[in-house]
Amino acid sequence: MKLPVFRAPAHHTGVTSRVGTWLGITFGLCFVTGLLSHGAQHDWVWPTRPVDLYRVTQGVHVISGVASIPLLLAKLWSVYPKLFERPLVKSVPHALERGSILVLIAASFFELVTGLFNAAQNYPWSFYFPTAHYAVAWIVIGALLVHIAVKIPLIRRTLEPASEERTILSRRAFLRTTALTTGVAVVATAGVTVPWLRKISVLAWRSDGDLPVNRTAQAANIVVPQDWRLKAGAKSYSLADLQAMPQTTVDLPIACVEGWSQNATWTGVRVSELVGRGDVRVESLEKDGLYRASTLPEAFAQDPLTLLALQLDGEELSLDHGYPCRLIAPNRPGVLQTKWVTSLEVR
Ligand SMILES: Nc1nc2c(c(=O)[nH]1)N[C@H]1C(S)=C(S)[C@@H](COP(=O)(O)O)O[C@H]1N2
Ligand SMILES: [Mo]
């Protein structure tokens, strides 16, 4: 006796194509903004304006990544009977296609899981996150392009209006549930960077109103010596010297690679008044640690908004925010806004 073929409504190519299209969009956004963020962090050509550009690109990166998680799960659910179809291998092209899907799924999971942990400021692995996350992104995008190219005829057919008419209610319900879950995931997290979502973002970590602290002074083993002075080229300044110089106040965000970002008011001395022209190496009191120092390209060092800040929101910097002084520059990733600065040196 032949058993009737049973297919749950979700396991339908129309559903797969639809969810796949959304996923293609969120993955595409995530990839492009990821590239931009990577470029900004590694001093590829990156402008000083608009001051909020990195905040937006990194915000979109994290939000589109979060949206991709329910979409990827829904997509896998919609095809999973096919993943176990026999025979496993029908022909060489078929084997290649399935192989590329396996790579795509594994690499996508790697990106979404490592990204999510990073956004939660959690690094439970031993590899260096930016390098691994960046390298695997290229694998995802390559496998994705192969996958889309192979599936284009099928996607075309299943997205045609004729098949839309045949979309039965439960398929719509599955799509609606997927859309809703994705929306909830986004709204629950986007408040880390979108101010007006802050109140309803229940999962928005570190958004209690105060500027979050990324690395505390204690974690970084910071001890400010009694006789602390800033070295800037051939000169050196005490904190009182810096306070006696002309002060500038700017409104600039800290935009962390981990997705959170927040505006604050900074007061201090323009970097351009402390050093001559050229790229500027910024060193801190931190002995080791990945982000103990940074390099300001000349365009940033000479920018009138780039400060060696002494105050945050009208009060002396707290030790956790970088006392005695910290760098704040427009349109830079948070990791490059070096705290506890000890020296500025033109390279
Ligand atoms: N010396 C030093 N500066 C640093 C860091 C660090 O680890 N060491 N962390 C950076 C990161 S990742 C961010 S997001 C910002 C956060 O600044 P805040 O803690 O004052 O909000 O500081 C940056 N400055
Ligand atoms: Mo950060």
mmCIF file of C-alpha atoms and ligand atoms in Angstrom:
data_model
loop_
_atom_site.group_PDB
_atom_site.id
_atom_site.type_symbol
_atom_site.label_atom_id
_atom_site.label_comp_id
_atom_site.label_asym_id
_atom_site.label_seq_id
_atom_site.Cartn_x
_atom_site.Cartn_y
_atom_site.Cartn_z
ATOM 1 C CA MET A 1 0.000 0.000 0.000
ATOM 2 C CA LYS A 2 1.261 3.444 -0.810
ATOM 3 C CA LEU A 3 1.067 5.911 2.028
ATOM 4 C CA PRO A 4 -0.368 9.304 1.154
ATOM 5 C CA VAL A 5 2.270 12.027 1.058
ATOM 6 C CA PHE A 6 1.609 14.342 3.955
ATOM 7 C CA ARG A 7 2.959 17.855 3.953
ATOM 8 C CA ALA A 8 2.321 20.295 6.720
ATOM 9 C CA PRO A 9 1.238 23.679 5.345
ATOM 10 C CA ALA A 10 4.491 25.329 6.360
ATOM 11 C CA HIS A 11 6.487 22.857 4.284
ATOM 12 C CA HIS A 12 5.555 24.440 1.041
ATOM 13 C CA THR A 13 7.862 26.001 -1.492
ATOM 14 C CA GLY A 14 5.770 29.206 -1.549
ATOM 15 C CA VAL A 15 6.370 29.641 2.163
ATOM 16 C CA THR A 16 10.047 28.796 1.772
ATOM 17 C CA SER A 17 10.475 31.341 -1.019
ATOM 18 C CA ARG A 18 8.712 34.055 0.894
ATOM 19 C CA VAL A 19 10.667 33.559 4.116
ATOM 20 C CA GLY A 20 13.794 33.099 2.011
ATOM 21 C CA THR A 21 13.261 36.469 0.356
ATOM 22 C CA TRP A 22 12.967 38.206 3.733
ATOM 23 C CA LEU A 23 16.029 36.355 4.924
ATOM 24 C CA GLY A 24 17.901 37.398 1.795
ATOM 25 C CA ILE A 25 17.079 41.015 2.615
ATOM 26 C CA THR A 26 18.110 40.849 6.294
ATOM 27 C CA PHE A 27 21.288 38.897 5.457
ATOM 28 C CA GLY A 28 22.129 41.366 2.682
ATOM 29 C CA LEU A 29 21.677 44.337 5.027
ATOM 30 C CA CYS A 30 23.669 42.588 7.717
ATOM 31 C CA PHE A 31 26.518 41.803 5.318
ATOM 32 C CA VAL A 32 26.792 45.298 3.832
ATOM 33 C CA THR A 33 26.589 47.100 7.184
ATOM 34 C CA GLY A 34 29.015 44.553 8.640
ATOM 35 C CA LEU A 35 31.528 45.383 5.921
ATOM 36 C CA LEU A 36 31.135 49.100 6.636
ATOM 37 C CA SER A 37 31.600 48.573 10.366
ATOM 38 C CA HIS A 38 34.647 46.427 9.773
ATOM 39 C CA GLY A 39 36.075 49.135 7.538
ATOM 40 C CA ALA A 40 35.411 51.796 10.161
ATOM 41 C CA GLN A 41 37.123 49.769 12.867
ATOM 42 C CA HIS A 42 40.145 49.050 10.714
ATOM 43 C CA ASP A 43 40.594 52.566 9.330
ATOM 44 C CA TRP A 44 39.680 51.923 5.742
ATOM 45 C CA VAL A 45 38.428 55.102 4.079
ATOM 46 C CA TRP A 46 35.881 56.297 6.601
ATOM 47 C CA PRO A 47 34.458 59.836 6.802
ATOM 48 C CA THR A 48 34.217 62.054 9.881
ATOM 49 C CA ARG A 49 30.632 63.024 8.944
ATOM 50 C CA PRO A 50 27.797 62.430 9.517
ATOM 51 C CA VAL A 51 28.739 62.034 13.169
ATOM 52 C CA ASP A 52 26.065 59.340 13.579
ATOM 53 C CA LEU A 53 26.926 57.232 10.527
ATOM 54 C CA TYR A 54 28.673 54.419 12.413
ATOM 55 C CA ARG A 55 25.914 54.470 14.980
ATOM 56 C CA VAL A 56 23.387 53.817 12.201
ATOM 57 C CA THR A 57 25.398 51.222 10.238
ATOM 58 C CA GLN A 58 26.264 49.230 13.343
ATOM 59 C CA GLY A 59 22.695 49.567 14.654
ATOM 60 C CA VAL A 60 21.305 48.210 11.377
ATOM 61 C CA HIS A 61 23.920 45.437 11.481
ATOM 62 C CA VAL A 62 22.872 44.203 14.910
ATOM 63 C CA ILE A 63 19.121 44.655 14.287
ATOM 64 C CA SER A 64 19.162 42.865 10.908
ATOM 65 C CA GLY A 65 21.194 40.086 12.553
ATOM 66 C CA VAL A 66 18.605 39.723 15.306
ATOM 67 C CA ALA A 67 15.795 39.657 12.705
ATOM 68 C CA SER A 68 17.637 36.927 10.788
ATOM 69 C CA ILE A 69 17.484 34.462 13.683
ATOM 70 C CA PRO A 70 13.703 33.742 13.678
ATOM 71 C CA LEU A 71 13.694 33.987 9.887
ATOM 72 C CA LEU A 72 16.447 31.378 9.545
ATOM 73 C CA LEU A 73 14.675 29.057 11.982
ATOM 74 C CA ALA A 74 11.384 29.470 10.079
ATOM 75 C CA LYS A 75 13.111 28.808 6.789
ATOM 76 C CA LEU A 76 14.761 25.640 8.090
ATOM 77 C CA TRP A 77 11.445 24.508 9.515
ATOM 78 C CA SER A 78 9.770 25.056 6.147
ATOM 79 C CA VAL A 79 12.310 22.881 4.308
ATOM 80 C CA TYR A 80 13.322 20.409 6.943
ATOM 81 C CA PRO A 81 11.538 17.358 5.412
ATOM 82 C CA LYS A 82 13.660 17.967 2.313
ATOM 83 C CA LEU A 83 16.894 18.039 4.281
ATOM 84 C CA PHE A 84 16.325 14.364 5.101
ATOM 85 C CA GLU A 85 15.141 13.276 1.664
ATOM 86 C CA ARG A 86 16.579 10.044 0.297
ATOM 87 C CA PRO A 87 18.668 9.315 -1.625
ATOM 88 C CA LEU A 88 21.045 11.796 -0.086
ATOM 89 C CA VAL A 89 22.924 12.158 -3.338
ATOM 90 C CA LYS A 90 21.263 11.883 -6.723
ATOM 91 C CA SER A 91 23.909 13.319 -9.015
ATOM 92 C CA VAL A 92 27.041 15.432 -8.911
ATOM 93 C CA PRO A 93 25.253 18.801 -9.303
ATOM 94 C CA HIS A 94 22.729 17.680 -6.712
ATOM 95 C CA ALA A 95 25.544 16.739 -4.332
ATOM 96 C CA LEU A 96 27.196 20.130 -4.860
ATOM 97 C CA GLU A 97 23.937 21.939 -4.243
ATOM 98 C CA ARG A 98 23.298 20.041 -1.012
ATOM 99 C CA GLY A 99 26.885 20.567 0.064
ATOM 100 C CA SER A 100 26.571 24.302 -0.442
ATOM 101 C CA ILE A 101 23.361 24.331 1.586
ATOM 102 C CA LEU A 102 25.110 22.522 4.416
ATOM 103 C CA VAL A 103 27.910 25.111 4.350
ATOM 104 C CA LEU A 104 25.335 27.914 4.212
ATOM 105 C CA ILE A 105 23.414 26.623 7.220
ATOM 106 C CA ALA A 106 26.525 25.965 9.317
ATOM 107 C CA ALA A 107 28.137 29.311 8.486
ATOM 108 C CA SER A 108 24.868 31.221 9.029
ATOM 109 C CA PHE A 109 24.426 29.668 12.452
ATOM 110 C CA PHE A 110 28.016 30.499 13.331
ATOM 111 C CA GLU A 111 27.503 34.153 12.366
ATOM 112 C CA LEU A 112 24.177 34.578 14.138
ATOM 113 C CA VAL A 113 25.258 32.792 17.316
ATOM 114 C CA THR A 114 28.651 34.524 17.636
ATOM 115 C CA GLY A 115 27.011 37.857 16.768
ATOM 116 C CA LEU A 116 24.323 37.382 19.385
ATOM 117 C CA PHE A 117 26.851 36.487 22.076
ATOM 118 C CA ASN A 118 28.949 39.498 21.103
ATOM 119 C CA ALA A 119 25.915 41.773 21.318
ATOM 120 C CA ALA A 120 25.369 40.402 24.818
ATOM 121 C CA GLN A 121 29.023 41.246 25.554
ATOM 122 C CA ASN A 122 29.805 37.633 26.111
ATOM 123 C CA TYR A 123 32.812 35.924 24.571
ATOM 124 C CA PRO A 124 32.657 32.254 25.571
ATOM 125 C CA TRP A 125 35.162 31.150 22.930
ATOM 126 C CA SER A 126 38.876 31.330 22.452
ATOM 127 C CA PHE A 127 39.150 32.660 18.894
ATOM 128 C CA TYR A 128 39.338 36.386 18.191
ATOM 129 C CA PHE A 129 35.755 37.390 17.430
ATOM 130 C CA PRO A 130 36.188 40.134 14.765
ATOM 131 C CA THR A 131 38.476 38.044 12.552
ATOM 132 C CA ALA A 132 36.371 34.877 12.714
ATOM 133 C CA HIS A 133 33.041 36.693 12.363
ATOM 134 C CA TYR A 134 34.391 38.658 9.403
ATOM 135 C CA ALA A 135 35.927 35.670 7.596
ATOM 136 C CA VAL A 136 32.855 33.466 7.963
ATOM 137 C CA ALA A 137 30.649 36.328 6.662
ATOM 138 C CA TRP A 138 32.330 35.882 3.270
ATOM 139 C CA ILE A 139 31.568 32.143 3.347
ATOM 140 C CA VAL A 140 27.911 32.900 4.120
ATOM 141 C CA ILE A 141 27.558 35.451 1.358
ATOM 142 C CA GLY A 142 29.318 33.209 -1.183
ATOM 143 C CA ALA A 143 27.199 30.152 -0.324
ATOM 144 C CA LEU A 144 24.092 32.362 -0.287
ATOM 145 C CA LEU A 145 24.750 33.680 -3.796
ATOM 146 C CA VAL A 146 25.223 30.104 -5.076
ATOM 147 C CA HIS A 147 22.034 29.060 -3.324
ATOM 148 C CA ILE A 148 19.989 31.941 -4.762
ATOM 149 C CA ALA A 149 21.389 31.376 -8.271
ATOM 150 C CA VAL A 150 20.420 27.693 -8.117
ATOM 151 C CA LYS A 151 16.948 28.448 -6.776
ATOM 152 C CA ILE A 152 15.982 31.434 -8.928
ATOM 153 C CA PRO A 153 13.690 29.467 -11.288
ATOM 154 C CA LEU A 154 11.934 27.865 -8.322
ATOM 155 C CA ILE A 155 11.643 31.185 -6.458
ATOM 156 C CA ARG A 156 10.130 32.816 -9.584
ATOM 157 C CA ARG A 157 7.541 30.078 -9.975
ATOM 158 C CA THR A 158 6.491 29.967 -6.341
ATOM 159 C CA LEU A 159 6.180 33.718 -5.938
ATOM 160 C CA GLU A 160 3.923 34.130 -8.971
ATOM 161 C CA PRO A 161 0.388 35.463 -8.330
ATOM 162 C CA ALA A 162 -1.153 32.148 -9.455
ATOM 163 C CA SER A 163 0.519 30.342 -6.610
ATOM 164 C CA GLU A 164 -0.416 33.204 -4.295
ATOM 165 C CA GLU A 165 -4.087 32.463 -4.959
ATOM 166 C CA ARG A 166 -3.504 28.924 -3.884
ATOM 167 C CA THR A 167 -1.864 30.012 -0.669
ATOM 168 C CA ILE A 168 -4.139 28.485 1.856
ATOM 169 C CA LEU A 169 -4.954 30.098 5.139
ATOM 170 C CA SER A 170 -2.571 28.103 7.306
ATOM 171 C CA ARG A 171 0.370 28.974 5.081
ATOM 172 C CA ARG A 172 -0.504 32.614 5.539
ATOM 173 C CA ALA A 173 -0.739 32.015 9.261
ATOM 174 C CA PHE A 174 2.755 30.520 9.287
ATOM 175 C CA LEU A 175 4.102 33.520 7.413
ATOM 176 C CA ARG A 176 2.292 35.890 9.726
ATOM 177 C CA THR A 177 3.677 34.118 12.799
ATOM 178 C CA THR A 178 7.159 34.335 11.330
ATOM 179 C CA ALA A 179 6.750 38.047 10.629
ATOM 180 C CA LEU A 180 5.364 38.642 14.112
ATOM 181 C CA THR A 181 8.168 36.715 15.842
ATOM 182 C CA THR A 182 10.742 38.626 13.840
ATOM 183 C CA GLY A 183 9.068 41.933 14.706
ATOM 184 C CA VAL A 184 9.004 41.073 18.399
ATOM 185 C CA ALA A 185 12.683 40.057 18.353
ATOM 186 C CA VAL A 186 13.609 43.348 16.711
ATOM 187 C CA VAL A 187 11.512 45.574 18.966
ATOM 188 C CA ALA A 188 12.737 43.742 22.048
ATOM 189 C CA THR A 189 16.366 44.515 21.257
ATOM 190 C CA ALA A 190 16.492 47.604 19.038
ATOM 191 C CA GLY A 191 16.140 49.933 22.038
ATOM 192 C CA VAL A 192 19.875 49.533 22.657
ATOM 193 C CA THR A 193 20.423 51.955 19.845
ATOM 194 C CA VAL A 194 17.058 53.488 18.872
ATOM 195 C CA PRO A 195 16.182 55.944 21.658
ATOM 196 C CA TRP A 196 12.390 55.960 21.201
ATOM 197 C CA LEU A 197 12.264 52.163 21.417
ATOM 198 C CA ARG A 198 14.119 52.122 24.710
ATOM 199 C CA LYS A 199 11.029 51.916 26.889
ATOM 200 C CA ILE A 200 9.545 48.898 25.096
ATOM 201 C CA SER A 201 12.761 47.030 24.391
ATOM 202 C CA VAL A 202 12.515 44.526 27.230
ATOM 203 C CA LEU A 203 15.740 42.788 26.253
ATOM 204 C CA ALA A 204 17.709 45.992 25.670
ATOM 205 C CA TRP A 205 20.705 45.377 27.835
ATOM 206 C CA ARG A 206 22.372 48.386 29.416
ATOM 207 C CA SER A 207 19.814 51.030 28.568
ATOM 208 C CA ASP A 208 18.999 52.426 31.990
ATOM 209 C CA GLY A 209 19.482 56.014 30.862
ATOM 210 C CA ASP A 210 23.069 56.507 32.002
ATOM 211 C CA LEU A 211 25.842 56.123 29.477
ATOM 212 C CA PRO A 212 26.797 52.441 29.726
ATOM 213 C CA VAL A 213 30.324 51.507 30.759
ATOM 214 C CA ASN A 214 31.939 49.038 28.468
ATOM 215 C CA ARG A 215 35.147 48.111 30.239
ATOM 216 C CA THR A 216 35.382 49.210 33.854
ATOM 217 C CA ALA A 217 38.549 50.697 35.323
ATOM 218 C CA GLN A 218 38.766 47.707 37.634
ATOM 219 C CA ALA A 219 38.521 45.216 34.759
ATOM 220 C CA ALA A 220 41.255 47.121 32.956
ATOM 221 C CA ASN A 221 43.448 47.333 36.099
ATOM 222 C CA ILE A 222 43.636 51.108 35.946
ATOM 223 C CA VAL A 223 45.588 52.960 38.610
ATOM 224 C CA VAL A 224 45.981 56.678 37.932
ATOM 225 C CA PRO A 225 49.343 57.810 39.351
ATOM 226 C CA GLN A 226 49.428 60.883 41.628
ATOM 227 C CA ASP A 227 51.784 62.633 39.235
ATOM 228 C CA TRP A 228 49.755 61.780 36.113
ATOM 229 C CA ARG A 229 50.613 63.918 33.115
ATOM 230 C CA LEU A 230 49.533 63.799 29.498
ATOM 231 C CA LYS A 231 52.382 63.510 27.023
ATOM 232 C CA ALA A 232 51.631 65.218 23.728
ATOM 233 C CA GLY A 233 54.563 65.250 21.376
ATOM 234 C CA ALA A 234 57.422 67.081 23.102
ATOM 235 C CA LYS A 235 55.150 68.725 25.693
ATOM 236 C CA SER A 236 53.474 67.390 28.794
ATOM 237 C CA TYR A 237 50.408 68.607 30.695
ATOM 238 C CA SER A 238 48.981 68.085 34.167
ATOM 239 C CA LEU A 239 45.214 67.779 34.529
ATOM 240 C CA ALA A 240 45.134 71.378 35.815
ATOM 241 C CA ASP A 241 47.055 72.505 32.705
ATOM 242 C CA LEU A 242 44.441 70.849 30.480
ATOM 243 C CA GLN A 243 41.594 72.376 32.493
ATOM 244 C CA ALA A 244 43.152 75.821 32.056
ATOM 245 C CA MET A 245 43.174 75.512 28.259
ATOM 246 C CA PRO A 246 40.235 76.645 26.057
ATOM 247 C CA GLN A 247 37.410 74.116 26.532
ATOM 248 C CA THR A 248 35.059 72.864 23.824
ATOM 249 C CA THR A 249 31.712 71.139 24.394
ATOM 250 C CA VAL A 250 30.297 68.655 21.863
ATOM 251 C CA ASP A 251 27.343 66.250 21.690
ATOM 252 C CA LEU A 252 28.591 62.928 20.389
ATOM 253 C CA PRO A 253 27.507 59.327 20.752
ATOM 254 C CA ILE A 254 29.461 56.341 21.933
ATOM 255 C CA ALA A 255 28.481 53.631 19.435
ATOM 256 C CA CYS A 256 29.763 50.254 20.543
ATOM 257 C CA VAL A 257 30.349 47.428 18.052
ATOM 258 C CA GLU A 258 28.158 45.375 20.338
ATOM 259 C CA GLY A 259 25.168 47.347 19.124
ATOM 260 C CA TRP A 260 24.352 49.736 21.956
ATOM 261 C CA SER A 261 24.846 53.411 21.361
ATOM 262 C CA GLN A 262 24.098 56.533 23.307
ATOM 263 C CA ASN A 263 24.561 60.259 22.999
ATOM 264 C CA ALA A 264 26.351 62.299 25.631
ATOM 265 C CA THR A 265 27.758 65.786 26.154
ATOM 266 C CA TRP A 266 31.539 65.975 26.347
ATOM 267 C CA THR A 267 33.770 68.878 27.358
ATOM 268 C CA GLY A 268 37.522 69.067 26.939
ATOM 269 C CA VAL A 269 40.464 70.186 24.842
ATOM 270 C CA ARG A 270 40.543 69.804 21.061
ATOM 271 C CA VAL A 271 43.064 67.161 20.013
ATOM 272 C CA SER A 272 44.112 69.496 17.185
ATOM 273 C CA GLU A 273 45.334 72.000 19.826
ATOM 274 C CA LEU A 274 47.552 69.400 21.456
ATOM 275 C CA VAL A 275 49.312 67.837 18.473
ATOM 276 C CA GLY A 276 50.497 68.819 15.023
ATOM 277 C CA ARG A 277 49.283 67.428 11.713
ATOM 278 C CA GLY A 278 49.386 63.715 10.976
ATOM 279 C CA ASP A 279 47.887 60.466 12.245
ATOM 280 C CA VAL A 280 47.889 60.370 16.034
ATOM 281 C CA ARG A 281 48.681 57.368 18.188
ATOM 282 C CA VAL A 282 46.613 57.428 21.386
ATOM 283 C CA GLU A 283 47.969 55.376 24.296
ATOM 284 C CA SER A 284 46.264 54.669 27.614
ATOM 285 C CA LEU A 285 47.197 53.684 31.164
ATOM 286 C CA GLU A 286 45.962 50.186 30.382
ATOM 287 C CA LYS A 287 48.894 47.742 30.337
ATOM 288 C CA ASP A 288 47.366 45.142 28.074
ATOM 289 C CA GLY A 289 43.950 44.591 26.588
ATOM 290 C CA LEU A 290 42.864 44.654 22.981
ATOM 291 C CA TYR A 291 41.631 48.246 23.077
ATOM 292 C CA ARG A 292 44.293 49.884 25.239
ATOM 293 C CA ALA A 293 45.384 52.185 22.373
ATOM 294 C CA SER A 294 44.101 53.477 19.040
ATOM 295 C CA THR A 295 45.221 55.476 16.055
ATOM 296 C CA LEU A 296 43.354 58.600 14.955
ATOM 297 C CA PRO A 297 43.708 59.245 11.223
ATOM 298 C CA GLU A 298 44.670 62.845 10.514
ATOM 299 C CA ALA A 299 41.168 63.858 9.345
ATOM 300 C CA PHE A 300 39.793 62.814 12.757
ATOM 301 C CA ALA A 301 42.659 64.295 14.763
ATOM 302 C CA GLN A 302 42.213 67.687 13.067
ATOM 303 C CA ASP A 303 38.405 67.628 13.320
ATOM 304 C CA PRO A 304 37.071 70.441 15.564
ATOM 305 C CA LEU A 305 34.702 67.937 17.234
ATOM 306 C CA THR A 306 37.496 65.561 18.279
ATOM 307 C CA LEU A 307 38.306 66.119 21.942
ATOM 308 C CA LEU A 308 40.409 64.878 24.720
ATOM 309 C CA ALA A 309 37.406 64.976 27.022
ATOM 310 C CA LEU A 310 37.720 65.920 30.702
ATOM 311 C CA GLN A 311 34.011 66.058 31.451
ATOM 312 C CA LEU A 312 30.914 63.992 30.701
ATOM 313 C CA ASP A 313 27.515 65.687 30.931
ATOM 314 C CA GLY A 314 29.007 68.648 32.803
ATOM 315 C CA GLU A 315 30.817 66.637 35.479
ATOM 316 C CA GLU A 316 34.396 65.469 35.827
ATOM 317 C CA LEU A 317 34.847 62.126 34.070
ATOM 318 C CA SER A 318 34.339 59.149 36.348
ATOM 319 C CA LEU A 319 37.158 56.628 36.509
ATOM 320 C CA ASP A 320 35.018 54.115 34.579
ATOM 321 C CA HIS A 321 34.433 56.580 31.744
ATOM 322 C CA GLY A 322 38.149 57.302 31.389
ATOM 323 C CA TYR A 323 39.376 59.744 34.101
ATOM 324 C CA PRO A 324 41.567 61.801 33.864
ATOM 325 C CA CYS A 325 40.850 62.136 30.134
ATOM 326 C CA ARG A 326 39.520 60.132 27.211
ATOM 327 C CA LEU A 327 39.206 60.430 23.493
ATOM 328 C CA ILE A 328 35.873 61.302 21.892
ATOM 329 C CA ALA A 329 35.656 61.727 18.119
ATOM 330 C CA PRO A 330 32.758 61.945 15.644
ATOM 331 C CA ASN A 331 31.660 58.857 13.681
ATOM 332 C CA ARG A 332 34.061 56.372 15.259
ATOM 333 C CA PRO A 333 33.390 52.878 16.609
ATOM 334 C CA GLY A 334 33.246 52.846 20.424
ATOM 335 C CA VAL A 335 36.291 50.575 20.653
ATOM 336 C CA LEU A 336 38.418 53.379 19.248
ATOM 337 C CA GLN A 337 37.249 55.998 21.782
ATOM 338 C CA THR A 338 40.210 55.299 24.048
ATOM 339 C CA LYS A 339 39.801 55.921 27.802
ATOM 340 C CA TRP A 340 42.482 56.758 30.439
ATOM 341 C CA VAL A 341 44.697 58.453 27.853
ATOM 342 C CA THR A 342 48.362 59.048 28.759
ATOM 343 C CA SER A 343 49.921 60.097 25.494
ATOM 344 C CA LEU A 344 49.225 61.520 22.062
ATOM 345 C CA GLU A 345 51.919 61.138 19.481
ATOM 346 C CA VAL A 346 51.976 62.088 15.807
ATOM 347 C CA ARG A 347 53.240 59.186 13.759
HETATM 348 N N1 LIG B 1 41.674 52.072 27.301
HETATM 349 C C1 LIG B 1 40.490 51.584 26.862
HETATM 350 N N2 LIG B 1 39.594 52.400 26.272
HETATM 351 C C2 LIG B 1 38.393 51.921 25.830
HETATM 352 C C3 LIG B 1 38.052 50.550 25.971
HETATM 353 C C4 LIG B 1 39.017 49.702 26.577
HETATM 354 O O1 LIG B 1 38.806 48.493 26.737
HETATM 355 N N3 LIG B 1 40.214 50.247 27.023
HETATM 356 N N4 LIG B 1 36.834 50.102 25.519
HETATM 357 C C5 LIG B 1 36.238 50.851 24.408
HETATM 358 C C6 LIG B 1 34.880 50.443 24.078
HETATM 359 S S1 LIG B 1 34.685 48.892 23.427
HETATM 360 C C7 LIG B 1 33.810 51.300 24.151
HETATM 361 S S2 LIG B 1 32.303 50.886 23.523
HETATM 362 C C8 LIG B 1 33.935 52.619 24.799
HETATM 363 C C9 LIG B 1 32.863 52.778 25.827
HETATM 364 O O2 LIG B 1 33.061 53.932 26.572
HETATM 365 P P1 LIG B 1 32.352 54.075 27.986
HETATM 366 O O3 LIG B 1 32.702 52.859 28.791
HETATM 367 O O4 LIG B 1 32.836 55.355 28.588
HETATM 368 O O5 LIG B 1 30.866 54.131 27.674
HETATM 369 O O6 LIG B 1 35.202 52.788 25.386
HETATM 370 C C10 LIG B 1 36.287 52.362 24.613
HETATM 371 N N5 LIG B 1 37.525 52.778 25.259
HETATM 372 MO MO MO B 2 32.607 48.779 22.485
#
